[in-house]
Tab-separated table of C-alpha atoms in Angstrom:
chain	number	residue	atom	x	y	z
A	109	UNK	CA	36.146	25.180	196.861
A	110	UNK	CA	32.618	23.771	195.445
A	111	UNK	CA	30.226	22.424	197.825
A	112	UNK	CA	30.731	18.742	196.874
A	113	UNK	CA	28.254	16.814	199.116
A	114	UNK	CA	26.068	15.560	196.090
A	115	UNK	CA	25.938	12.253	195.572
A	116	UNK	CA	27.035	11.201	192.075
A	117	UNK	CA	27.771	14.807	190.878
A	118	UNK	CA	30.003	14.885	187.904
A	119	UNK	CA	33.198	15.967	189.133
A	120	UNK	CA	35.546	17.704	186.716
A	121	UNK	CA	39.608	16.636	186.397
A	122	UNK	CA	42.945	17.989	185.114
A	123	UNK	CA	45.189	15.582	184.508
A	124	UNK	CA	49.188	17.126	184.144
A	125	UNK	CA	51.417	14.789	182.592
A	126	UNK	CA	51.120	13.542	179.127
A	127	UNK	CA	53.346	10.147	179.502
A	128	UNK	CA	51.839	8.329	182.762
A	129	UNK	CA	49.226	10.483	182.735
A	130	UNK	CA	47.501	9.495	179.568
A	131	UNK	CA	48.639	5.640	179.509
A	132	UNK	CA	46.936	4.875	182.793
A	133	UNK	CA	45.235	7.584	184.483
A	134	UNK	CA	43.088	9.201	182.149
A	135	UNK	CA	40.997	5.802	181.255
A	136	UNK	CA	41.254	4.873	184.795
A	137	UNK	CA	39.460	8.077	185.747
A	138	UNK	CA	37.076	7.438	183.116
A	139	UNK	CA	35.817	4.249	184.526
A	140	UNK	CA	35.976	5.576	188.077
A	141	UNK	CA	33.549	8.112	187.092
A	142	UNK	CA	35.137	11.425	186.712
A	143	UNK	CA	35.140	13.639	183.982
A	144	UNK	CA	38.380	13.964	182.216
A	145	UNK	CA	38.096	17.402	180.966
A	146	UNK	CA	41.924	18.992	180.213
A	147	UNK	CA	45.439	17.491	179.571
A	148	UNK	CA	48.137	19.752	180.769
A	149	UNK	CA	51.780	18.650	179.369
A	150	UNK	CA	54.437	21.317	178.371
A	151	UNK	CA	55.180	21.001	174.272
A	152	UNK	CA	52.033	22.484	172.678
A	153	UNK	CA	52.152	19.730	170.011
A	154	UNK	CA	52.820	16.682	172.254
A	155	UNK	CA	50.250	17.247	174.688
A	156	UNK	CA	47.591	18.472	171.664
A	157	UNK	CA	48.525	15.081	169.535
A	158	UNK	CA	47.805	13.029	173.260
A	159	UNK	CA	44.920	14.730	173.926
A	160	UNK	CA	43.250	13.728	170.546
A	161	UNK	CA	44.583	10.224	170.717
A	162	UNK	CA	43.183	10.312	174.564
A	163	UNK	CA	39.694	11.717	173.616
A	164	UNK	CA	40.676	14.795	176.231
A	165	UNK	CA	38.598	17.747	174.672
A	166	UNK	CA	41.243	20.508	176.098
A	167	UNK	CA	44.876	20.568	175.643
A	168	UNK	CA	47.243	23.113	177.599
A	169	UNK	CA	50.508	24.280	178.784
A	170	UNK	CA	49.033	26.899	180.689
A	171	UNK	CA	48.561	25.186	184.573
A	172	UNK	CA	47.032	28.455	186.076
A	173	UNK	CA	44.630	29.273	183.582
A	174	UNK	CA	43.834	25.124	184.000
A	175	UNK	CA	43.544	26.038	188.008
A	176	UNK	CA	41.230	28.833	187.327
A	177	UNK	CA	38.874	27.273	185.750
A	178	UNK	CA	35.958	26.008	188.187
A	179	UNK	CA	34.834	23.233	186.425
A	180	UNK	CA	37.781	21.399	187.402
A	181	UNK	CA	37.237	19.728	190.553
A	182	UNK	CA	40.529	17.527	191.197
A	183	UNK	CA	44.134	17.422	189.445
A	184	UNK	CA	45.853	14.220	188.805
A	185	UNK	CA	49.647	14.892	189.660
A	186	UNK	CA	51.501	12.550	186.677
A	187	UNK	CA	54.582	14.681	186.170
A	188	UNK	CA	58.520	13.684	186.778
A	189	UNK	CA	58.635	13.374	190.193
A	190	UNK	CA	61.228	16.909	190.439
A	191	UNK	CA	58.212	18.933	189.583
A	192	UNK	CA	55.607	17.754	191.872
A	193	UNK	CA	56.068	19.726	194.683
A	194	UNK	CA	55.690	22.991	192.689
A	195	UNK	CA	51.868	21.896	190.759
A	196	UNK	CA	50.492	20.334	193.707
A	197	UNK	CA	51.237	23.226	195.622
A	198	UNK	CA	49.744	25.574	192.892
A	199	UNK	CA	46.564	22.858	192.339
A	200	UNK	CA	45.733	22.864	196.702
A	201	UNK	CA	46.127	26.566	196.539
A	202	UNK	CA	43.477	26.903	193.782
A	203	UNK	CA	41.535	24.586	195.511
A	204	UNK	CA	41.605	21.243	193.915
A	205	UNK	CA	41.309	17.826	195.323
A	206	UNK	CA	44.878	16.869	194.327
A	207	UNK	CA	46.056	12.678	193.634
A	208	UNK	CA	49.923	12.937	193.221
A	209	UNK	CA	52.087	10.102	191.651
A	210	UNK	CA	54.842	8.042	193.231
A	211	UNK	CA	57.276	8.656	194.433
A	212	UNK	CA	55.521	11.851	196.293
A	213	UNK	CA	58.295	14.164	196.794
A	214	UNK	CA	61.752	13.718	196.289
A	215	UNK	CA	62.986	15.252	199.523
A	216	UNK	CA	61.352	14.943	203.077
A	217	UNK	CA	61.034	18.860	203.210
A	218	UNK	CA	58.547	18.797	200.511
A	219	UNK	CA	56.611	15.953	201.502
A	220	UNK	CA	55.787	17.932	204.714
A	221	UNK	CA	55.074	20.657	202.450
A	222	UNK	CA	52.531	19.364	200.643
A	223	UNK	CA	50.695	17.724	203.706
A	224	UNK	CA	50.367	20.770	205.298
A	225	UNK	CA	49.284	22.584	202.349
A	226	UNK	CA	46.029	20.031	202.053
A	227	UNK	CA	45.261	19.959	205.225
A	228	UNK	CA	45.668	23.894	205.510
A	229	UNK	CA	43.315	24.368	202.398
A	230	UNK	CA	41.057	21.586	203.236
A	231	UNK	CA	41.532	19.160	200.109
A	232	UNK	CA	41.187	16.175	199.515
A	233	UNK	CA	44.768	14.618	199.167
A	234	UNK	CA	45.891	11.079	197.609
A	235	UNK	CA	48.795	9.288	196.177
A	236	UNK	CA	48.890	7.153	193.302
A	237	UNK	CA	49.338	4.037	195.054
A	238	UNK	CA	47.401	1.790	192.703
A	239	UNK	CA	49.089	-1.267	194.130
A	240	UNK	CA	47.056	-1.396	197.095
A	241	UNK	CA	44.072	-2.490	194.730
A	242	UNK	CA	45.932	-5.161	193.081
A	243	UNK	CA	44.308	-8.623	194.086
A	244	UNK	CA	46.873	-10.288	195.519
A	245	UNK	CA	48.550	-7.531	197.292
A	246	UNK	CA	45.327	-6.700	199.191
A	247	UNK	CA	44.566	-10.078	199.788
A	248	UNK	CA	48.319	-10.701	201.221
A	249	UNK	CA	48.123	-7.297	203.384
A	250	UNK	CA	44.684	-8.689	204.951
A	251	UNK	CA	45.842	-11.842	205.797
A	252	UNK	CA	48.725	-10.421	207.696
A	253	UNK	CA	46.536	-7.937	209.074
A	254	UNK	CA	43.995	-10.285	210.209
A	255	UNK	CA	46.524	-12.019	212.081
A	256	UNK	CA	46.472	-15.670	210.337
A	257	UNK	CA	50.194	-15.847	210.252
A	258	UNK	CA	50.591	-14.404	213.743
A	259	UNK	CA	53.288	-11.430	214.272
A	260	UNK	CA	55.227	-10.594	210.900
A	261	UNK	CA	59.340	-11.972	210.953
A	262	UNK	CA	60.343	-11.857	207.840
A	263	UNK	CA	59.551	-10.299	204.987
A	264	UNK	CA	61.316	-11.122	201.404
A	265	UNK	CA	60.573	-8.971	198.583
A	266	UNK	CA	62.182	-10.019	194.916
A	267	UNK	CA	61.282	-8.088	191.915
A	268	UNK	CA	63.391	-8.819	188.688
A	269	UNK	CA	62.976	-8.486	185.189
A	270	UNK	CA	65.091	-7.101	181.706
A	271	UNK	CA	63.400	-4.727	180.515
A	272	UNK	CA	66.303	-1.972	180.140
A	273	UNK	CA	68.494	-4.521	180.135
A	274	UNK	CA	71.744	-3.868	178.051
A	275	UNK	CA	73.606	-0.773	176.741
A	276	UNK	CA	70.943	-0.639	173.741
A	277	UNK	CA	68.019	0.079	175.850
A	278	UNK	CA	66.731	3.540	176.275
A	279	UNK	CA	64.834	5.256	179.048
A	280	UNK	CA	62.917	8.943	178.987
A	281	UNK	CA	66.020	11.818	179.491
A	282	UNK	CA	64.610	12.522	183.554
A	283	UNK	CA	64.663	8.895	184.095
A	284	UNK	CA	68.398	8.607	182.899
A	285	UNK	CA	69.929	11.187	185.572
A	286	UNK	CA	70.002	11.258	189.012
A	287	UNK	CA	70.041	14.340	189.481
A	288	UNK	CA	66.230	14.832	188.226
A	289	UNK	CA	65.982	12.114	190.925
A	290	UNK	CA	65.949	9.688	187.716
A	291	UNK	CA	66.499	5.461	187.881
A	292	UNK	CA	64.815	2.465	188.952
A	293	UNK	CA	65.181	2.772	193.169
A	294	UNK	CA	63.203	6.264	192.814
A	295	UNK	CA	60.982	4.919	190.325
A	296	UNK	CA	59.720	1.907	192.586
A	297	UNK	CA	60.953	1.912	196.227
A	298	UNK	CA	57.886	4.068	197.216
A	299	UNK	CA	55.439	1.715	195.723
A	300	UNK	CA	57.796	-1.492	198.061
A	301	UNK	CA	57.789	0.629	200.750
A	302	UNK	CA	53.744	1.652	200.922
A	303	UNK	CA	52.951	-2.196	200.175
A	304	UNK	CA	54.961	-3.243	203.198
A	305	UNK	CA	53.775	-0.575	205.411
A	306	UNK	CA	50.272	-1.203	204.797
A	307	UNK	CA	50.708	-5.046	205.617
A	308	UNK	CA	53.531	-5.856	208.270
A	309	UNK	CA	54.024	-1.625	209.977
A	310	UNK	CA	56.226	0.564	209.707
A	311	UNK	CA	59.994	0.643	208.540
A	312	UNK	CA	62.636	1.107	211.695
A	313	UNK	CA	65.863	1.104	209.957
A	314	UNK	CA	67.158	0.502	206.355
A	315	UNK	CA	70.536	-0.456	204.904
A	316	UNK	CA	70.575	0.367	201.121
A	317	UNK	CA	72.565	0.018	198.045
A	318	UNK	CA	72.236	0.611	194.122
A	319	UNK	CA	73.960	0.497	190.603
A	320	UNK	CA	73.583	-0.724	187.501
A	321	UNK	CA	73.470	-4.507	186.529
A	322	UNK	CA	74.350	-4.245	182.669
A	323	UNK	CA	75.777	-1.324	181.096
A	324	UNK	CA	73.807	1.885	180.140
A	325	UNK	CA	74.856	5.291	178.717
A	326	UNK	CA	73.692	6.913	181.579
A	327	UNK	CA	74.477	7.562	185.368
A	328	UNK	CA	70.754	6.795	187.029
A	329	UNK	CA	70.683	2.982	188.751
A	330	UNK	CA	68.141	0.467	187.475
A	331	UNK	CA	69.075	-1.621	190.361
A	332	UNK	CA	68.603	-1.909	194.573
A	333	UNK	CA	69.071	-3.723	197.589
A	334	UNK	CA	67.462	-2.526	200.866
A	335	UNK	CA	68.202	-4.587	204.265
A	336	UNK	CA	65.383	-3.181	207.039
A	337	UNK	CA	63.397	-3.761	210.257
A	338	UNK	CA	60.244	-2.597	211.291
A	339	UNK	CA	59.467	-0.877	214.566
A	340	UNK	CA	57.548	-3.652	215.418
A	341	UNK	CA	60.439	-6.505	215.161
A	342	UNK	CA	60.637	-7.668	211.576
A	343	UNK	CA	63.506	-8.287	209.388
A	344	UNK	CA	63.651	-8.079	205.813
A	345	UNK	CA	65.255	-7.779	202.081
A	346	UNK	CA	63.938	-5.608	199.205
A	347	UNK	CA	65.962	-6.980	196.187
A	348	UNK	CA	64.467	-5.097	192.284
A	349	UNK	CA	65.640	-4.464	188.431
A	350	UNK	CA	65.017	-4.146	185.444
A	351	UNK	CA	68.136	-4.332	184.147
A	352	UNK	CA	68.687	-7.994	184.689
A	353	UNK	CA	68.642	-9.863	181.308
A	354	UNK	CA	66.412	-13.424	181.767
A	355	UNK	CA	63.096	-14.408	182.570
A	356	UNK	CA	61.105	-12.305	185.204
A	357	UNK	CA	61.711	-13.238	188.975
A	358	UNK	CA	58.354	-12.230	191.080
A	359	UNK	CA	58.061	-12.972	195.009
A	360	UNK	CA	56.926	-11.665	197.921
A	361	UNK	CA	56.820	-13.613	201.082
A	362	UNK	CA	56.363	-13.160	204.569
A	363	UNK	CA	56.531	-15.326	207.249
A	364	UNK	CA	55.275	-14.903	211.049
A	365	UNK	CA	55.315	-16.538	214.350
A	366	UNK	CA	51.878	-19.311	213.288
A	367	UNK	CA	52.767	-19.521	209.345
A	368	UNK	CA	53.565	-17.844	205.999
A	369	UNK	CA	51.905	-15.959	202.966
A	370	UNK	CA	52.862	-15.710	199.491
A	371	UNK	CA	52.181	-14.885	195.983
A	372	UNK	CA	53.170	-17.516	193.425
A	373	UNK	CA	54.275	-16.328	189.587
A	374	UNK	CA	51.124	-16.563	189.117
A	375	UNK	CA	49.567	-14.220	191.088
A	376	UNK	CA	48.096	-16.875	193.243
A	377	UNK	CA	47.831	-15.948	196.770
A	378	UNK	CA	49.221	-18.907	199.411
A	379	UNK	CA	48.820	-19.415	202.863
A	380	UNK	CA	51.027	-22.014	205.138
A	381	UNK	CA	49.393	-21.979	209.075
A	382	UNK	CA	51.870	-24.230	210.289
A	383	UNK	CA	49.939	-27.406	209.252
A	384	UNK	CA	48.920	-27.370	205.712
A	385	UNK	CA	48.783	-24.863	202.539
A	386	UNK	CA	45.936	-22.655	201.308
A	387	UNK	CA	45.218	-20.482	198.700
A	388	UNK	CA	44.159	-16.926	199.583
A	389	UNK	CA	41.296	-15.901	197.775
A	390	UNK	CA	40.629	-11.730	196.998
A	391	UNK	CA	37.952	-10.101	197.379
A	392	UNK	CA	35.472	-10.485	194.389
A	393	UNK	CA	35.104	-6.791	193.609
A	394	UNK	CA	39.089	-6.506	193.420
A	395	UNK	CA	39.155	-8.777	190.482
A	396	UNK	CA	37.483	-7.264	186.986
A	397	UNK	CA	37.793	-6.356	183.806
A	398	UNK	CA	41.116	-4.728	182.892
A	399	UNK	CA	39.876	-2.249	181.267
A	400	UNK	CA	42.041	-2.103	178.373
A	401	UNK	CA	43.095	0.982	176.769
A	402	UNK	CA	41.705	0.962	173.022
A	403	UNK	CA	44.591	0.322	170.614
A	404	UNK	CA	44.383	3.237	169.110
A	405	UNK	CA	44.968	5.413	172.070
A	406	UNK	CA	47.780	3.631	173.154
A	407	UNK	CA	49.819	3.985	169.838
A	408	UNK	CA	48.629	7.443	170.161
A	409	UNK	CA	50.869	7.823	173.443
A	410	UNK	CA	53.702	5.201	173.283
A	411	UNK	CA	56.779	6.430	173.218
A	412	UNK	CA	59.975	5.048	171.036
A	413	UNK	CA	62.296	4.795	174.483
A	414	UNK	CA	62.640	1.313	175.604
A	415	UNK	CA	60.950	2.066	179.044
A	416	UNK	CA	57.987	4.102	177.790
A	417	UNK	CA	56.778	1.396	174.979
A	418	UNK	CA	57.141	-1.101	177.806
A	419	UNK	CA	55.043	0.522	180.212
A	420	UNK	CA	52.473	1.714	177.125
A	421	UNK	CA	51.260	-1.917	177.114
A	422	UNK	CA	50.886	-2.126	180.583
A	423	UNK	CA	47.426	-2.504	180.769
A	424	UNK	CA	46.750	-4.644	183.728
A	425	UNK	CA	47.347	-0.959	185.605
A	426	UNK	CA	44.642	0.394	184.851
A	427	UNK	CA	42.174	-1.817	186.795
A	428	UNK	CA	43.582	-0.790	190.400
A	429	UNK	CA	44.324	2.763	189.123
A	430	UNK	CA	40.705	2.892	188.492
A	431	UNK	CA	40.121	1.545	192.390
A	432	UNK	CA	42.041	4.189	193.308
A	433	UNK	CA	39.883	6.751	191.573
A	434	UNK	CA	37.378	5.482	193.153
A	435	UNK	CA	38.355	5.955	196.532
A	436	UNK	CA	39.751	9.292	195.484
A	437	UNK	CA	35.805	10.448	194.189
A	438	UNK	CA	34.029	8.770	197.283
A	439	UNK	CA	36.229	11.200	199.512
A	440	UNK	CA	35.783	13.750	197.689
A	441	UNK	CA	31.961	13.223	197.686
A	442	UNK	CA	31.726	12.940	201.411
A	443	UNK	CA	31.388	9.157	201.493
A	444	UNK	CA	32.682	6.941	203.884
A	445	UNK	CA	34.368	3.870	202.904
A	446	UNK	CA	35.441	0.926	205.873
A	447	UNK	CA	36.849	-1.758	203.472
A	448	UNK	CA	40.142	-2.706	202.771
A	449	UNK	CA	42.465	-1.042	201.057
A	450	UNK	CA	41.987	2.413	202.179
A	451	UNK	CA	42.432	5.571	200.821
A	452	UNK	CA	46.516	6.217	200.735
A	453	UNK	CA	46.790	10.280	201.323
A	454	UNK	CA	49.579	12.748	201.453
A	455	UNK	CA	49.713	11.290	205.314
A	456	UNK	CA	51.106	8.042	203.337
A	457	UNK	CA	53.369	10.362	200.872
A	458	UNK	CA	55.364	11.339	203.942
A	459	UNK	CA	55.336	8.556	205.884
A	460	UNK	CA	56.529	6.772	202.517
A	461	UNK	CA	59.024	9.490	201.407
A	462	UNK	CA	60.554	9.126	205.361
A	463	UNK	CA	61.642	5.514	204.455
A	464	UNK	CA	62.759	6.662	200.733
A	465	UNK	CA	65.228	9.487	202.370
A	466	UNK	CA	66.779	7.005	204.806
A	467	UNK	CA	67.184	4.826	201.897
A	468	UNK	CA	68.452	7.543	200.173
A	469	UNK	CA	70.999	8.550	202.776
A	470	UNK	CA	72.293	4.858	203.262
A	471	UNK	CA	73.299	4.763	199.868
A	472	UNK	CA	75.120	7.822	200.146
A	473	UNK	CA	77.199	6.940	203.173
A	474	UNK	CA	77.027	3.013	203.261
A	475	UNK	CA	75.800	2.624	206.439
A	476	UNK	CA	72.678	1.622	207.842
A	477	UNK	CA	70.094	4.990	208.877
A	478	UNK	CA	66.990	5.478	210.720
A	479	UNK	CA	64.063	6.488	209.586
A	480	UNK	CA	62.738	9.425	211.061
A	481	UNK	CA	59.058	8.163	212.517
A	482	UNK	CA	57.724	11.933	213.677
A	483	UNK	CA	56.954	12.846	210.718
A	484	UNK	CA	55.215	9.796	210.402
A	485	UNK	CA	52.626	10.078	213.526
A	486	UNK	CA	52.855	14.221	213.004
């Protein structure tokens, strides 16, 4: 591995996944300062056509030769989430700083396996767990943290929208199966889970179920409930879709022993401390310019499914992705960062994939299941 202790070196990355990958991460890196030198997808004419459309000067389907080449510093991880334990594996044993997608693994056993791997070979490890930049999640995690509302009680998380709502939608073919770990509760319960972690501790035990809310042509849920507790004493709901047809339903609450916090529709941050209401104000350098993706890329990239041209106009992502690159190149340039929200690292992916497999297992058997906190502390 390079010597990387200069400050404000260019730093060379791979990014593997042409979907995800190109849509958010590769202008995200951009603005965070890396170099975005090779796209790595698997059709030859796909991931050519998105490099063009994404400015990426180097298109390939060959990973090793892409791991081989030492002017790549770091590999961004954007693939279905089946296939990440096999090129991050590959990427730390080449010696690249490696940021992985949600959800990390989709077993425990390979969560581990990663984490070890970094730490064995010494990389720099992340998960793309862009939410902890977004302004009113980090402004809700430091209030808790801060203890304004005293000791978290209850936590309600609702998350609801339509967008594959109805038989006629259409989703990418992984995303449609569950056995390539497909649907809605794999797509987003990792993301629920890290937010929650990082503001009221971590998960105790979980009580899970999923399905479908409108009819689809394929087996994968679009729909979950999760009932937990946290080692620490709270209770709490985790209700999501996007199969429910009607206007969007956004909230996240939690209450504590001296008052509440809560994001309006809005995105407006409140604050109850058991006398009068508030509003929550984020940090200043949290809130910027979007950075949108130029028009042209984006209709370089979309996809005709119903999910994919959704998330192609999802913009607002790329502001907190770009966060997260940030964080990502100051560790990997030796810096030290003490503000709020840190780094989230394979450490996270496990502790994170720990509550997903209890999930997991809860749905399978209907009962409630513990999660498994050594791995968590290991």
């Amino acid at each position: 591995m390079k010597d990387v202790n200069t400050p404000n070196r260019s730093l060379g990355v791979a990014v593997v996944g042409t979907g995800w990958g190109c849509l958010t991460h590769v202008p995200a890196l951009r603005a965070a300062g890396f170099d975005v030198r090779t796209l790595v997808g698997t059709d030859p004419e796909r991931t050519s056509q998105r490099a063009i459309a994404s400015d990426v000067p180097q298109a390939s389907t060959d990973l090793d030769r892409v791991l081989a080449d030492a002017s790549i510093d770091a590999v961004v991880v954007a693939t279905p989430p089946e296939t990440h334990v096999d090129v991050v594996l590959a990427a730390v044993a080449a010696g690249k700083h490696v940021l992985c997608e949600k959800p990390f693994a989709t077993t425990l056993t390979d969560a581990i396996r990663m984490r070890d791997a970094a730490r064995s070979n010494g990389v720099v490890h992340a998960v793309g767990h862009e939410f902890r930049w977004q302004p009113h999640m980090a402004a809700t995690a430091q209030t808790i943290r801060s203890g304004a509302i005293g000791d978290p009680t209850l936590v309600t998380h609702v998350r609801i929208n339509g967008i594959i709502a109805g038989p006629q939608a259409s989703a990418p073919g992984w995303f449609q199966k569950t056995e390539n770990f497909g649907g809605w509760p794999n797509a987003e319960i990792q993301h629920v889970v890290d937010e929650i972690r990082m503001s009221v501790g971590e998960f105790a035990t979980v009580t899970a179920m999923e399905g479908q809310v409108t009819k689809h042509d394929w087996d994968a849920p679009e729909t979950f409930l999760v009932q937990f507790t946290t080692v620490d004493g709270a209770m709490g709901t985790i209700q999501s879709s996007i199969g429910a047809y009607g206007p969007m339903v956004n909230l996240q609450r939690v209450t504590g022993t001296a008052g509440s916090v809560w994001t309006a529709m809005d995105g407006t941050v409140m604050m109850h401390d058991g006398t009068s209401e508030r509003i929550v104000e984020p940090r200043a350098d949290l809130v910027g310019d979007p950075s949108d993706m130029p028009t042209r890329q984006a209709e370089g990239i979309a996809s005709s499914n119903t999910l994919s041209a959704a998330l192609s106009g999802a913009t607002r992502f790329i502001r907190p992705t770009q966060l997260l690159h940030e964080a990502f190149r100051d560790r990997i340039l030796g810096r030290e960062r003490t503000e709020w929200p840190p780094l989230p690292t394979f450490d996270d992916g496990v502790a994170n994939t720990a509550v997903h497999a209890a999930i997991r297992r809860s749905v399978e058997t209907n009962l409630p299941q513990t999660v498994d906190a050594a791995v968590v502390v290991a």
